[in-house]
Amino acid sequence: MADERFASEAAGSSHWPTELRLNRAERLLSVRFDDGSHFDLPAEFLRVESPSAEVQGHTPAQKQLVQGKRLVGITRIDPVGNYAVRLTFDDGHDSGIYSWTLLHRLGRDHETLWQAYLAALAARGLGRG
């Protein structure tokens, strides 16, 4: 475990997951970290915040507002080295690589990011679907 932790820190992650569990029925990815934090991240939230260039663009101004993903699910989780996972969603999206640091940040900032997403949808007259 010490070697894995060192590799994770070398890759820029200060948070190491101790458990990663997919609940398909509830469309949740549960992540526990070695700092004691635990997050239940909805698939919809992970999909609309995907770190892929398709969603995030190449600059903050290029970020896309993804709508209609209320019922999206995660069909597959694949490790990427020892620093991240690639999530495959049932809408075909599979190009986002979720580092441990990103998953921790998404969990920590979930409520703020979610409310900003909902406000952006409302401002454009769009729905979650």
Coordinates of C-alpha atoms in Angstrom, one line a residue:
M1 CA 0.0 0.0 0.0
A2 CA 2.9 2.4 0.7
D3 CA 4.1 2.0 -2.9
E4 CA 0.6 2.7 -4.2
R5 CA 0.2 5.8 -2.0
F6 CA 3.6 7.1 -3.2
A7 CA 2.6 6.6 -6.8
S8 CA -0.7 8.4 -6.2
E9 CA 1.0 11.3 -4.6
A10 CA 3.6 11.4 -7.4
A11 CA 0.7 11.6 -9.9
G12 CA -0.6 14.7 -8.0
S13 CA -3.2 13.1 -5.7
S14 CA -3.2 13.6 -2.0
H15 CA -6.3 11.5 -1.5
W16 CA -6.2 7.8 -1.8
P17 CA -9.5 5.8 -2.1
T18 CA -10.0 2.9 0.3
E19 CA -13.3 1.8 -1.3
L20 CA -15.0 2.4 -4.6
R21 CA -18.5 0.9 -4.9
L22 CA -21.1 1.2 -7.6
N23 CA -24.8 0.9 -6.7
R24 CA -26.4 0.5 -10.1
A25 CA -30.0 0.4 -8.8
E26 CA -29.6 3.8 -7.1
R27 CA -27.2 5.1 -9.8
L28 CA -24.6 6.1 -7.1
L29 CA -20.8 5.8 -7.0
S30 CA -19.7 5.6 -3.4
V31 CA -16.1 6.5 -2.6
R32 CA -14.3 6.3 0.7
F33 CA -10.9 8.0 1.2
D34 CA -8.1 7.5 3.6
D35 CA -8.8 10.8 5.2
G36 CA -12.1 9.4 6.5
S37 CA -14.2 11.2 4.0
H38 CA -17.0 9.3 2.2
F39 CA -19.1 10.5 -0.7
D40 CA -22.1 9.1 -2.6
L41 CA -21.8 10.6 -6.0
P42 CA -24.9 10.4 -8.3
A43 CA -24.2 9.2 -11.8
E44 CA -26.0 12.2 -13.2
F45 CA -23.7 14.5 -11.3
L46 CA -20.6 12.6 -12.5
R47 CA -21.8 12.7 -16.1
V48 CA -22.5 16.4 -16.2
E49 CA -19.2 17.2 -14.5
S50 CA -17.2 14.8 -16.6
P51 CA -13.6 15.8 -16.9
S52 CA -13.6 15.0 -20.6
A53 CA -12.8 17.6 -23.2
E54 CA -16.3 17.0 -24.6
V55 CA -17.8 18.5 -21.5
Q56 CA -15.0 20.7 -20.0
G57 CA -13.7 22.0 -23.3
H58 CA -10.1 23.1 -23.4
T59 CA -10.7 26.3 -21.4
P60 CA -13.3 27.2 -18.8
A61 CA -15.1 29.3 -21.3
Q62 CA -15.7 26.2 -23.5
K63 CA -17.4 24.1 -20.7
Q64 CA -20.6 22.6 -22.1
L65 CA -23.9 22.5 -20.1
V66 CA -25.1 18.9 -20.3
Q67 CA -28.8 18.4 -20.0
G68 CA -31.2 15.4 -19.9
K69 CA -29.1 13.1 -17.8
R70 CA -31.4 12.5 -14.8
L71 CA -31.6 8.8 -15.5
V72 CA -28.1 8.1 -16.7
G73 CA -26.3 5.2 -15.1
I74 CA -22.8 4.0 -14.9
T75 CA -22.2 0.7 -16.7
R76 CA -18.5 0.2 -16.2
I77 CA -15.5 1.4 -14.1
D78 CA -12.0 0.8 -15.4
P79 CA -8.8 1.6 -13.6
V80 CA -6.5 4.1 -15.2
G81 CA -3.0 3.4 -13.8
N82 CA -3.2 3.8 -10.1
Y83 CA -4.4 7.3 -10.0
A84 CA -7.9 7.4 -11.6
V85 CA -10.8 5.5 -13.1
R86 CA -12.6 5.8 -16.4
L87 CA -16.4 5.7 -16.0
T88 CA -18.6 4.4 -18.8
F89 CA -22.1 5.7 -18.8
D90 CA -25.1 4.1 -20.4
D91 CA -25.5 7.0 -22.8
G92 CA -22.2 6.0 -24.4
H93 CA -20.0 8.6 -22.8
D94 CA -16.7 7.1 -21.7
S95 CA -14.0 9.7 -22.3
G96 CA -13.7 11.2 -18.8
I97 CA -10.8 10.1 -16.5
Y98 CA -11.7 10.8 -12.9
S99 CA -8.6 11.1 -10.8
W100 CA -8.7 10.5 -7.1
T101 CA -8.2 14.2 -6.5
L102 CA -11.1 15.0 -8.8
L103 CA -13.4 12.5 -7.2
H104 CA -12.5 13.9 -3.8
R105 CA -13.2 17.5 -5.0
L106 CA -16.5 16.5 -6.6
G107 CA -17.5 14.9 -3.4
R108 CA -16.4 17.8 -1.2
D109 CA -17.9 20.4 -3.4
H110 CA -21.0 18.4 -4.6
E111 CA -23.7 20.7 -3.2
T112 CA -22.1 23.9 -4.5
L113 CA -21.4 22.4 -8.0
W114 CA -24.9 20.9 -8.1
Q115 CA -26.7 24.1 -7.3
A116 CA -24.6 26.0 -9.9
Y117 CA -25.5 23.3 -12.5
L118 CA -29.2 23.6 -11.6
A119 CA -29.1 27.4 -11.8
A120 CA -27.4 27.2 -15.2
L121 CA -30.0 24.9 -16.5
A122 CA -32.8 27.1 -15.2
A123 CA -31.2 30.2 -16.7
R124 CA -31.2 28.6 -20.1
G125 CA -34.7 27.1 -19.8
L126 CA -33.3 23.6 -19.9
G127 CA -34.2 20.5 -17.8
R128 CA -32.6 17.5 -16.3
G129 CA -34.7 15.2 -18.4

